[in-house]
Each structure stands twice: as structure tokens, then as C-alpha cells.
Tab-separated table of C-alpha atoms in Angstrom:
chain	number	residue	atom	x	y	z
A	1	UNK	CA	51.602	-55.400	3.640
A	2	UNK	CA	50.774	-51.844	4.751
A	3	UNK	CA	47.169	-52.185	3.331
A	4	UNK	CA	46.708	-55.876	5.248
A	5	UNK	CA	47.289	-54.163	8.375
A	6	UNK	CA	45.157	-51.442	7.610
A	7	UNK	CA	41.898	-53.728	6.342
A	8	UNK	CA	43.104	-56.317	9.799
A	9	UNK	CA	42.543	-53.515	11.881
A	10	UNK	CA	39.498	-52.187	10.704
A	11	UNK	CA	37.625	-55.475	11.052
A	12	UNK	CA	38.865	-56.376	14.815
A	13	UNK	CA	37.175	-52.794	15.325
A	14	UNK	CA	34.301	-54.370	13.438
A	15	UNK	CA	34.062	-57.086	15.907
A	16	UNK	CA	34.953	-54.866	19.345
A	17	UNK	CA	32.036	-52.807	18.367
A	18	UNK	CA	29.742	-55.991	17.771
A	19	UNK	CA	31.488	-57.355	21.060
A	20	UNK	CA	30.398	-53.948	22.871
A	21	UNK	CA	26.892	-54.101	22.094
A	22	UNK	CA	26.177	-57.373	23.094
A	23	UNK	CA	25.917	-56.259	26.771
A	24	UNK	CA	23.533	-53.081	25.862
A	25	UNK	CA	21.069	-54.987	24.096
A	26	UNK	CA	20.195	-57.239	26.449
A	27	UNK	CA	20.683	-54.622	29.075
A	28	UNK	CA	17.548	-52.175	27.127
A	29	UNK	CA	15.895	-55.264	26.558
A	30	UNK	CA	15.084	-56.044	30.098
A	31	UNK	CA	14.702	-52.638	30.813
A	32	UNK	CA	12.220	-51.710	28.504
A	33	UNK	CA	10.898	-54.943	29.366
A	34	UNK	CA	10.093	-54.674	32.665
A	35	UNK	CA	8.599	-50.567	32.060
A	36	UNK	CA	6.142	-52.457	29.506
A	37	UNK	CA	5.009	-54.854	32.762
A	38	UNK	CA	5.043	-51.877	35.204
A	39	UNK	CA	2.848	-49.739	33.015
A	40	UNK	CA	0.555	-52.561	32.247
A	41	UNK	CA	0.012	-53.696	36.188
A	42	UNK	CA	-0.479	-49.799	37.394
A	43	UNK	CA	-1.282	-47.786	33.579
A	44	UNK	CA	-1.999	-44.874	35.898
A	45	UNK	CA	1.898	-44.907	36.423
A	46	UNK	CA	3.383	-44.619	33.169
A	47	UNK	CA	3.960	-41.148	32.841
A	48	UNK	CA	6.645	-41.940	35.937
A	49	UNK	CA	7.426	-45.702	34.393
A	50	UNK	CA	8.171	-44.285	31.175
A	51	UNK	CA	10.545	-40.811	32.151
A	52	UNK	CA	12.360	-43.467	34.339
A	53	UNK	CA	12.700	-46.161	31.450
A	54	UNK	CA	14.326	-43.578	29.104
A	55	UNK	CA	16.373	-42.714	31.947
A	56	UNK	CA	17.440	-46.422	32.226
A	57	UNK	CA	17.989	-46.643	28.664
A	58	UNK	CA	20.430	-43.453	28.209
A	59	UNK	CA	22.385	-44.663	31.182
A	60	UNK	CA	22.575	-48.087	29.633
A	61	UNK	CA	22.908	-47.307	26.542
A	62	UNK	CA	25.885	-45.576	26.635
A	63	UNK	CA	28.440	-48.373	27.043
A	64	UNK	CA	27.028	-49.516	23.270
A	65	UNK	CA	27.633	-45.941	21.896
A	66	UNK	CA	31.434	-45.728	23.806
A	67	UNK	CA	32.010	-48.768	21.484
A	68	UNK	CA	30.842	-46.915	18.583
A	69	UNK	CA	33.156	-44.278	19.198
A	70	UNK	CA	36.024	-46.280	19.430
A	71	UNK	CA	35.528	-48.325	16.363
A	72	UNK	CA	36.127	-44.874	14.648
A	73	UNK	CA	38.861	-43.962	16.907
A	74	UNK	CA	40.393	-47.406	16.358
B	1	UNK	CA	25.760	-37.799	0.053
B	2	UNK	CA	28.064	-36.447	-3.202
B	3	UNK	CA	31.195	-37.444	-1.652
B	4	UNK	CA	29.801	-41.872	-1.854
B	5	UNK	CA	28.214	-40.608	-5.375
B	6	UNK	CA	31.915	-39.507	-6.176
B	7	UNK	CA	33.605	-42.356	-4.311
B	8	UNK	CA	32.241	-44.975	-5.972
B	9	UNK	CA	32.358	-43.511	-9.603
B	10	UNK	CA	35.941	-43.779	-8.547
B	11	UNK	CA	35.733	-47.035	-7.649
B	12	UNK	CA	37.872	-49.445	-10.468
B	13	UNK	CA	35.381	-52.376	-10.305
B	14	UNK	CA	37.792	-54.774	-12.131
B	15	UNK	CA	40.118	-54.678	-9.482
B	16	UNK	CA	39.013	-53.618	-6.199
B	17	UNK	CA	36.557	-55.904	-4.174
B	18	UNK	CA	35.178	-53.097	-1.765
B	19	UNK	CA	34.389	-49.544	-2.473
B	20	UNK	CA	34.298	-47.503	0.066
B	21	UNK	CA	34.997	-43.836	0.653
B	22	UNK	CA	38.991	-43.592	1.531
B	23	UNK	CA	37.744	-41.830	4.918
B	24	UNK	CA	34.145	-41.292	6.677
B	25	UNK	CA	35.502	-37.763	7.513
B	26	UNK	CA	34.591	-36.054	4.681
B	27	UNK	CA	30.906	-36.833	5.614
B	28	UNK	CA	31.279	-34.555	8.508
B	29	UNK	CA	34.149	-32.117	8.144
B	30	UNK	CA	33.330	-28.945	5.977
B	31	UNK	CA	36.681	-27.115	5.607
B	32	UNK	CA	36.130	-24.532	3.086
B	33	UNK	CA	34.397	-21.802	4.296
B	34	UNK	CA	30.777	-20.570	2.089
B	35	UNK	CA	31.262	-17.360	3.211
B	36	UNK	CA	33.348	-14.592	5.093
B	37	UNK	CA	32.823	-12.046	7.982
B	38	UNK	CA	34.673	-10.143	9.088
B	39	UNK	CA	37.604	-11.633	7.604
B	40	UNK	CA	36.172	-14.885	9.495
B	41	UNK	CA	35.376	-17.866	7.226
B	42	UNK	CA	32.169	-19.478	8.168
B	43	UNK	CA	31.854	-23.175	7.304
B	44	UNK	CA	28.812	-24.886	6.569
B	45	UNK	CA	29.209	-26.084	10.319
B	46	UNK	CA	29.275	-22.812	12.060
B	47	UNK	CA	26.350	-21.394	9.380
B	48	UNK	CA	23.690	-24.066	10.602
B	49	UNK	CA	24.932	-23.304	14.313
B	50	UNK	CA	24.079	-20.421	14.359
B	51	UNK	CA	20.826	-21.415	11.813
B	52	UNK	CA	19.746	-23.183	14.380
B	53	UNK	CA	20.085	-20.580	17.405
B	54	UNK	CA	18.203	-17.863	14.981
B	55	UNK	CA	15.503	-20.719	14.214
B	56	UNK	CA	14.964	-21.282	18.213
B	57	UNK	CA	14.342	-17.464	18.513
B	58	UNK	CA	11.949	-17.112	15.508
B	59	UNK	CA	10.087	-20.169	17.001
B	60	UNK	CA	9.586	-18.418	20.328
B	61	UNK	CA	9.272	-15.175	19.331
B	62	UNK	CA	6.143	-16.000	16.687
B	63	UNK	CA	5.143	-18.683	18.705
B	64	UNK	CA	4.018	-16.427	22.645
B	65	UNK	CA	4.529	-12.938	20.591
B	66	UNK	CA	0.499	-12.108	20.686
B	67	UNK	CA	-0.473	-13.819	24.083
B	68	UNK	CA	-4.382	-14.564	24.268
B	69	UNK	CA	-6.252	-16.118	25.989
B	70	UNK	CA	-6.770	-18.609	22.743
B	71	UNK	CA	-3.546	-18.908	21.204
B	72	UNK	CA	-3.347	-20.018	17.053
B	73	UNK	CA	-2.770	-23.539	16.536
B	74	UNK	CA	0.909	-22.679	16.020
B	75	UNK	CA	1.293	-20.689	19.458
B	76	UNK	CA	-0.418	-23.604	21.002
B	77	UNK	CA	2.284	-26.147	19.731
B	78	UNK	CA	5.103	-23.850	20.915
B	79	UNK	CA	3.173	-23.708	24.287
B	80	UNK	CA	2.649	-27.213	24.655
B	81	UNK	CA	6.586	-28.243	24.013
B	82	UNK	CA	7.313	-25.097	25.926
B	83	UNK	CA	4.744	-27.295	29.233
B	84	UNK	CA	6.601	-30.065	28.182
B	85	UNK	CA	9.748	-29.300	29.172
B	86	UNK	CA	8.658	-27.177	32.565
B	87	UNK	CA	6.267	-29.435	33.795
B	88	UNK	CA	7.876	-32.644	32.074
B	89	UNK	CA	11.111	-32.025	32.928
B	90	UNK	CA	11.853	-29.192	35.179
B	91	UNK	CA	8.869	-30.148	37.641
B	92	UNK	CA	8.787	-33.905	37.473
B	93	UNK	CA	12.133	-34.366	38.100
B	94	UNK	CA	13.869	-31.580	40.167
B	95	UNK	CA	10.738	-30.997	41.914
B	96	UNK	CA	9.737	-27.112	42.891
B	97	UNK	CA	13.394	-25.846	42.920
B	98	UNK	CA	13.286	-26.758	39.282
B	99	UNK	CA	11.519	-23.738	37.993
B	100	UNK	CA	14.892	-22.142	38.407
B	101	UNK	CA	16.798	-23.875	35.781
B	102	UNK	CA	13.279	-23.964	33.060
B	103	UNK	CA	14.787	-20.800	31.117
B	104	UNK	CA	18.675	-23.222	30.507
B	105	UNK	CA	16.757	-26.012	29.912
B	106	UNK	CA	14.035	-25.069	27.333
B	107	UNK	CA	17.131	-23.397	26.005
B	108	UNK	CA	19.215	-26.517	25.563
B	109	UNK	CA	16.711	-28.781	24.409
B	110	UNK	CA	14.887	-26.279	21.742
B	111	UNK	CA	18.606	-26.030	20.518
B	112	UNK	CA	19.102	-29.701	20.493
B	113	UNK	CA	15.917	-30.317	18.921
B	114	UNK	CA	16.471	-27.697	15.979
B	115	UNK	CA	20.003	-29.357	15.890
B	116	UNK	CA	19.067	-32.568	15.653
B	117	UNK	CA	16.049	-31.998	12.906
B	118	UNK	CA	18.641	-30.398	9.989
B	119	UNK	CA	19.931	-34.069	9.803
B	120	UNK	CA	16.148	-34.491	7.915
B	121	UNK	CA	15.174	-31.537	6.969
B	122	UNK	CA	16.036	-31.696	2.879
B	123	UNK	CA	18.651	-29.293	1.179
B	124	UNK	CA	20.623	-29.372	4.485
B	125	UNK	CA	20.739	-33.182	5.711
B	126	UNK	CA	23.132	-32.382	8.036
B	127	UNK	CA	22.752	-32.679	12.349
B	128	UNK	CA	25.374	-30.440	13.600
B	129	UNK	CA	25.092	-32.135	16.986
B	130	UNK	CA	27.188	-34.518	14.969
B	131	UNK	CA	30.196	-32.400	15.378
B	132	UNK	CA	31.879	-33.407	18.857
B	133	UNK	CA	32.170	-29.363	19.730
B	134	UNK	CA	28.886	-28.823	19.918
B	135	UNK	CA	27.197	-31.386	22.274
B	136	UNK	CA	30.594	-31.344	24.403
B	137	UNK	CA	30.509	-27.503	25.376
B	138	UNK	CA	26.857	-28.039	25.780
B	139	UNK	CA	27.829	-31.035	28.128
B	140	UNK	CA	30.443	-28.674	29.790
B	141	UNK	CA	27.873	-26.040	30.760
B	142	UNK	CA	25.594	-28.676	31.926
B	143	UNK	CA	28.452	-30.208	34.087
B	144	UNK	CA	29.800	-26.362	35.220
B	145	UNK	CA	25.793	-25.753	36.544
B	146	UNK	CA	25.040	-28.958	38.396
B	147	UNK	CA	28.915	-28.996	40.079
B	148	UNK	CA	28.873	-25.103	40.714
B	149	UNK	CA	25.142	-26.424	42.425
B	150	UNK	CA	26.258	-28.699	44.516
B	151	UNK	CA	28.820	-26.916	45.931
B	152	UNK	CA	26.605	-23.777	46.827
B	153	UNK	CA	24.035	-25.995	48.137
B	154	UNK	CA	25.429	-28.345	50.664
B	155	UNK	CA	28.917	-26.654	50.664
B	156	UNK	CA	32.184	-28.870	50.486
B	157	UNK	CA	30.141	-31.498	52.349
B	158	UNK	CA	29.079	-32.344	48.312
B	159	UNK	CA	32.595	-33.596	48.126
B	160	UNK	CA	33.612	-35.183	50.832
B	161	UNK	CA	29.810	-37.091	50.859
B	162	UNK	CA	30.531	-38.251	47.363
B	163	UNK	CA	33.690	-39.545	47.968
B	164	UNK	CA	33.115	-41.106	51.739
B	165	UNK	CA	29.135	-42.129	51.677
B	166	UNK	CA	28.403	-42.474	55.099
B	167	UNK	CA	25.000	-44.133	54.561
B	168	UNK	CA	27.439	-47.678	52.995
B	169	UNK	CA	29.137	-49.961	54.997
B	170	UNK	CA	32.584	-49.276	55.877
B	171	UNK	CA	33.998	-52.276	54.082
B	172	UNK	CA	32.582	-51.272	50.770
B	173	UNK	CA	32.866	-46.968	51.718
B	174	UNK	CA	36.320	-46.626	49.933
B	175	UNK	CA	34.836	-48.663	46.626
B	176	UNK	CA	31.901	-46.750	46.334
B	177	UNK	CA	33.333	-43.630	46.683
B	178	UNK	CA	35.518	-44.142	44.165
B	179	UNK	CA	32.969	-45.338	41.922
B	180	UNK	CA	30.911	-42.594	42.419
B	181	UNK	CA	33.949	-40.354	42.265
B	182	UNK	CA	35.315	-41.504	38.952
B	183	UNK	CA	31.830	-41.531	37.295
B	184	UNK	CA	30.258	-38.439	39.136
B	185	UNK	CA	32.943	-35.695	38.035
B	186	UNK	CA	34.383	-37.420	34.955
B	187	UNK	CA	32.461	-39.712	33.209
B	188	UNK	CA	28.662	-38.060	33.214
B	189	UNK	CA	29.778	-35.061	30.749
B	190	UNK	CA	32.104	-37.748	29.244
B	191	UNK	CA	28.796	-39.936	28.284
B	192	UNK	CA	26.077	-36.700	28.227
B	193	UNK	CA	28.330	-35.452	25.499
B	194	UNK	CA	28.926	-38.728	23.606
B	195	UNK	CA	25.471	-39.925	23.843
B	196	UNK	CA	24.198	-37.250	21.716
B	197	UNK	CA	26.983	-37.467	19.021
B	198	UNK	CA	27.321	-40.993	18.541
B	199	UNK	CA	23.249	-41.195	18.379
B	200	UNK	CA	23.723	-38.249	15.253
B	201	UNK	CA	26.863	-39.610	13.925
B	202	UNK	CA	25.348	-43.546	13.485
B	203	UNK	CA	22.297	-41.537	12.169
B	204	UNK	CA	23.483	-39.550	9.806
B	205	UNK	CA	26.045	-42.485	8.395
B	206	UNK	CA	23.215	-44.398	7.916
B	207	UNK	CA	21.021	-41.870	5.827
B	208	UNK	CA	23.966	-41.488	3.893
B	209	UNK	CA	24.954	-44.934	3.296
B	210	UNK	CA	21.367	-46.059	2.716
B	211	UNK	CA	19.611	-43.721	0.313
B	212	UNK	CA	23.028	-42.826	-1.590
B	213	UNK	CA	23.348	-46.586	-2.202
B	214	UNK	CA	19.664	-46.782	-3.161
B	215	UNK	CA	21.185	-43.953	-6.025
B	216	UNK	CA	23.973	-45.231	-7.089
B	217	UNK	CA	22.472	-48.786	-7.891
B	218	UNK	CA	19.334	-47.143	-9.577
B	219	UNK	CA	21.814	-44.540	-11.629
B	220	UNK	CA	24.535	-47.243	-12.308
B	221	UNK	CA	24.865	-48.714	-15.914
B	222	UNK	CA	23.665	-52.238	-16.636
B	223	UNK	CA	20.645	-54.126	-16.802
B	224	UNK	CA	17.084	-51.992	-15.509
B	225	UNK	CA	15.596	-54.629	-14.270
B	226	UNK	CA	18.468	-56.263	-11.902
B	227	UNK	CA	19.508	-52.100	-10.769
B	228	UNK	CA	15.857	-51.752	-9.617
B	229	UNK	CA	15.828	-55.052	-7.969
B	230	UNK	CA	19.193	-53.846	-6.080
B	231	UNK	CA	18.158	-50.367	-5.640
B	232	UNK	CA	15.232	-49.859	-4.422
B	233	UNK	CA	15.045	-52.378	-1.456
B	234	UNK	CA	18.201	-49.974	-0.366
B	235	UNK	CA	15.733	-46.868	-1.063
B	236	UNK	CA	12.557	-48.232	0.627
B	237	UNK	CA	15.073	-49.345	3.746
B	238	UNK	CA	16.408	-45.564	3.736
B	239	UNK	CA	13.194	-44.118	4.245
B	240	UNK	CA	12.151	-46.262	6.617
B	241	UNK	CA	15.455	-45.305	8.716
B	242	UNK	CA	14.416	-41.370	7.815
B	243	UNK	CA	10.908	-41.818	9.999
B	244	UNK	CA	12.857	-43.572	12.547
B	245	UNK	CA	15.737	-40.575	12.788
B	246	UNK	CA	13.055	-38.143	13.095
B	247	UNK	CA	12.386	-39.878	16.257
B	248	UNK	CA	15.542	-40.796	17.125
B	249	UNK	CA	16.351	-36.449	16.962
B	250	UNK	CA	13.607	-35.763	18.993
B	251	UNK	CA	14.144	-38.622	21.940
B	252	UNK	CA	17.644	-37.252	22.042
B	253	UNK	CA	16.570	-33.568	22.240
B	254	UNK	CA	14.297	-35.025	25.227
B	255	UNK	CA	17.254	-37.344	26.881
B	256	UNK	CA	19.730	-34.778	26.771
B	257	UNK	CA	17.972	-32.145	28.685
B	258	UNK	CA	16.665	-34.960	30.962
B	259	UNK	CA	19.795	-35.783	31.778
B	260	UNK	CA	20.643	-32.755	32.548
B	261	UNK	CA	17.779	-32.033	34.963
B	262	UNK	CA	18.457	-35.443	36.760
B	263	UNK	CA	21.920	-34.543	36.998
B	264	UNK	CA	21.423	-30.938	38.246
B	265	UNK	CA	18.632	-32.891	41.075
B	266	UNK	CA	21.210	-35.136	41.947
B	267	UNK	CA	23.716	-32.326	42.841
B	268	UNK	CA	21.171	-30.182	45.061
B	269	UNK	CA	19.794	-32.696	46.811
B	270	UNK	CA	22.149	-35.645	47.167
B	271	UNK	CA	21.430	-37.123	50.440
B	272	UNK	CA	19.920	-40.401	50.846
């Protein structure tokens, strides 16, 4: 009974963590995205464009590493 | 990678369904100490810290020690990164003040960098940025410089501006300010720090997972044909995740001390 607990627990974590990096994906998706389009319409730019997109990906990219964290805590 | 080796040689096939290792711990956690000074044990954890610190000081200290006006190809390199993260990093993004804070930064992210490479570099396959102390005290001096910053540059005004923004409307003022509050003093070395280790942690879980299953299959008893056909898709697919940590370690290196410059820029000079 102990051990069904146990294995229960681990794969709700499983699926919180799969839950959690639903929103991140998309979320680097349309910002590297729309970098690719900036640096392609003004290429003298994307020096700028692309310090700013890995910006925009740390910040979002976060929330999907949080819920890596927590699966372990969990 | 001996702990899955010894895990799943363990592992009583007739009756368990999944074999795992009991805890992913033991990937991570070196107890016993290699050696002692001083009386002080030094695990394999505190050995490659300090590894890494003397390999940041060889690399600068061969790298500029004969300055000419040609360097060697290997001064050059050193130079270059060295440009990199001055003009990159310093310049680009806290503007002329920036020149300041180029000795902390090429500091952290050499140290990052050097940290981050041991998870590939063979016969040590181990990031210790992958430890939670060493990315959060890094995080912690990063978040003591850019708060200490903001409070000798614009005074207590840094507080009382972050926490009632004059510059939103009054209906949304109390929202925003907590917002900013909340994520401003408590969760940007919260997420600096975790970034980093969760990036090493996945990384190095993966290495291990991949290329130790690609052994085990290929070393298990049992048909040759059917352990190759197992095995070395699992091999192929950890080397193919190697390449990608080596950039993964150096992005990292690069977002961390970014971070940090944006962060410091956003303390000194955070009017609108």
C-alpha cells in the first residue's frame, strides 16, 4: 500500500511537470519566432534582436524549469 | 554513471517491472570525502570547485601573460571571450557605467563557463553548477550588488518607486507595485539561481540516463544482435544530447551573467 502511494505520487509529478511546460513552449516558441522575423526584416539588427531574444527566453523559460524542480521536490 | 550500471545489475528482472535507481541523489551527492586538509574532507564537489576557480586563473593568466601587439592564437581566443563579455555584455547592456562591473562579470561567467564544461569534459562528467550551493550564492552576490546599487544610486527613492510607480495609473499603482515588489526582491535570485541548476541538473540526468543505458543494453547478456539493435539507438541519441549540452553550458554561462548585467541596469537606472 505504502509502495502504491509512493509510485501514485511520482507520476502526478510526472504529469505537473508535463502540465508546467505546456505554457513555456509555446511561450519560446513565439518568442523565438518573432526574433527570427525581426532579424530577417532589419538583419542589420540582430546583434540587438538576438541579446533581447535570449533575454525573453531565460525570463520565460523559467516557469518550465520551476516545474522541473518541483517534480523532484514532489 | 556506475551507480545505473550498479542499479540495474540489481535489478531482479523476474519480478520487478521498472528498474530504476532507488533515488536520483546519488547522481549528485558525493559524501565521502577523496581527500583531507587540514583535517577538512574535500568531496569530489568542493575539489572541482575549486578546479574550476584554479582553471579560470590559468586561462587568464597564459592567455594576456605576454601582451603583444599580435597575440598567439590561444591569447587571441581568451581576448575575444574576454571582448565578449565587456563589449557584449557590460557595454551593450548597462551602457558606459558598465565598465565598472566588467572585472565581477568576466569573473562570474568564466566561472560558470568552466563550471558548466566538467559536465562534458571526460573522466569528470560532472557540472558542479548542478549543486544548488553554488549557482545560489552566486545568485546572492548578484542580488547583494544590483540591490546595494540601487540604493546608492537613486537613494530610498529605489524603494518607494518600485513599490508605488508613479508613471501607472492609480487604479492599477497598488497591483503593480506589488508585482514588481514580490518579483523584484524575491523572485529574480529565486529564478537566476534555479535557472542555472535545473538547466545542469536535466543535463546531466540525461547524459547519464542516455549513454549508461546505451551500456547496459550493449553489455547485458542475451542475443547480439537484438542488444545492438536496443543499444545503440540509446548511444547514438546520447551523443547527440552531448553536442547539444556543450551548448546548452555555454548559453547558460552567457544567460547567467546577462542576467545579471540586465538586472544590475535595471537597479541604476530604473526610471521610465
Amino acid at each position: 500500500m505504502e509502495g502504491n502511494i509512493e509510485v501514485l505520487k511520482g507520476a502526478i509529478a510526472l504529469v505537473g511537470y508535463g502540465l508546467a511546460a505546456i505554457g513555456p513552449g509555446i511561450g519560446i516558441g513565439i518568442v523565438v519566432g518573432n526574433a527570427i522575423t525581426a532579424m530577417a526584416r532589419q538583419p542589420e539588427m540582430a546583434g540587438t534582436v538576438r541579446t533581447t531574444m535570449f533575454l525573453g527566453i531565460a525570463f520565460t523559460e523559467a516557469l518550465a524549469l520551476i516545474g522541473f524542480v518541483l517534480f523532484f521536490i514532489a | 554513471m556506475g551507480e545505473v550500471i550498479l542499479a540495474s545489475e540489481e535489478c531482479d528482472v523476474a519480478n520487478e517491472v521498472i528498474c530504476a535507481p532507488t533515488d536520483v541523489k546519488e547522481l549528485f551527492e558525493f559524501d565521502e570525502a577523496i581527500f583531507t586538509v587540514f583535517g577538512v574532507g574535500v568531496t569530489k564537489t568542493i575539489f572541482l570547485m575549486f578546479l574550476a576557480a584554479f582553471v579560470v586563473v590559468a586561462l587568464l593568466y597564459f592567455g594576456l601573460r605576454k601582451r603583444q601587439l599580435v597575440p598567439s592564437k590561444f591569447g587571441s581566443a581568451i581576448e575575444a571571450l574576454l571582448e565578449f563579455v565587456r563589449d557584449g555584455i557590460a557595454k551593450d547592456v548597462i551602457g558606459p557605467e558598465g565598465y565598472k562591473y566588467v572585472p565581477y562579470l568576466t569573473a562570474i561567467f568564466f566561472f560558470i563557463l568552466v563550471g558548466n564544461l566538467f559536465e562534458v569534459t571526460p573522466f569528470i562528467n560532472f557540472p558542479i553548477t548542478s549543486r544548488m550551493a553554488i549557482p545560489a550564492f552566486l545568485a546572492i552576490v548578484t542580488y547583494v550588488i544590483f540591490i546595494f546599487m540601487g540604493f546608492a544610486k537613486n537613494g530610498f527613492r529605489y524603494l518607494i518607486d518600485t513599490i508605488w510607480p508613479m508613471h501607472v495609473p492609480i487604479g492599477l499603482r497598488w497591483l503593480v507595485g506589488l508585482i514588481e515588489l514580490v518579483s523584484v526582491f524575491l523572485l529574480r535570485p529565486f529564478t537566476l539561481a534555479v535557472r542555472l541548476f535545473a538547466n545542469m541538473v536535466a543535463g546531466h540526468l540525461m547524459l547519464t540516463l542516455l549513454l549508461g543505458s546505451g551500456v547496459i543494453f550493449l553489455t547485458a547478456v542475451g542475443d547480439i544482435g537484438i542488444r545492438a539493435l536496443i543499444g545503440i539507438p540509446w548511444f547514438v541519441l546520447g551523443v547527440a544530447i552531448f553536442v547539444f549540452e556543450v551548448v546548452v553550458s555555454v548559453l547558460q554561462a552567457y544567460i547567467f551573467t546577462l542576467l545579471s548585467a540586465v538586472y544590475i541596469q535595471s537597479s541604476i537606472q530604473f526610471e521610465h
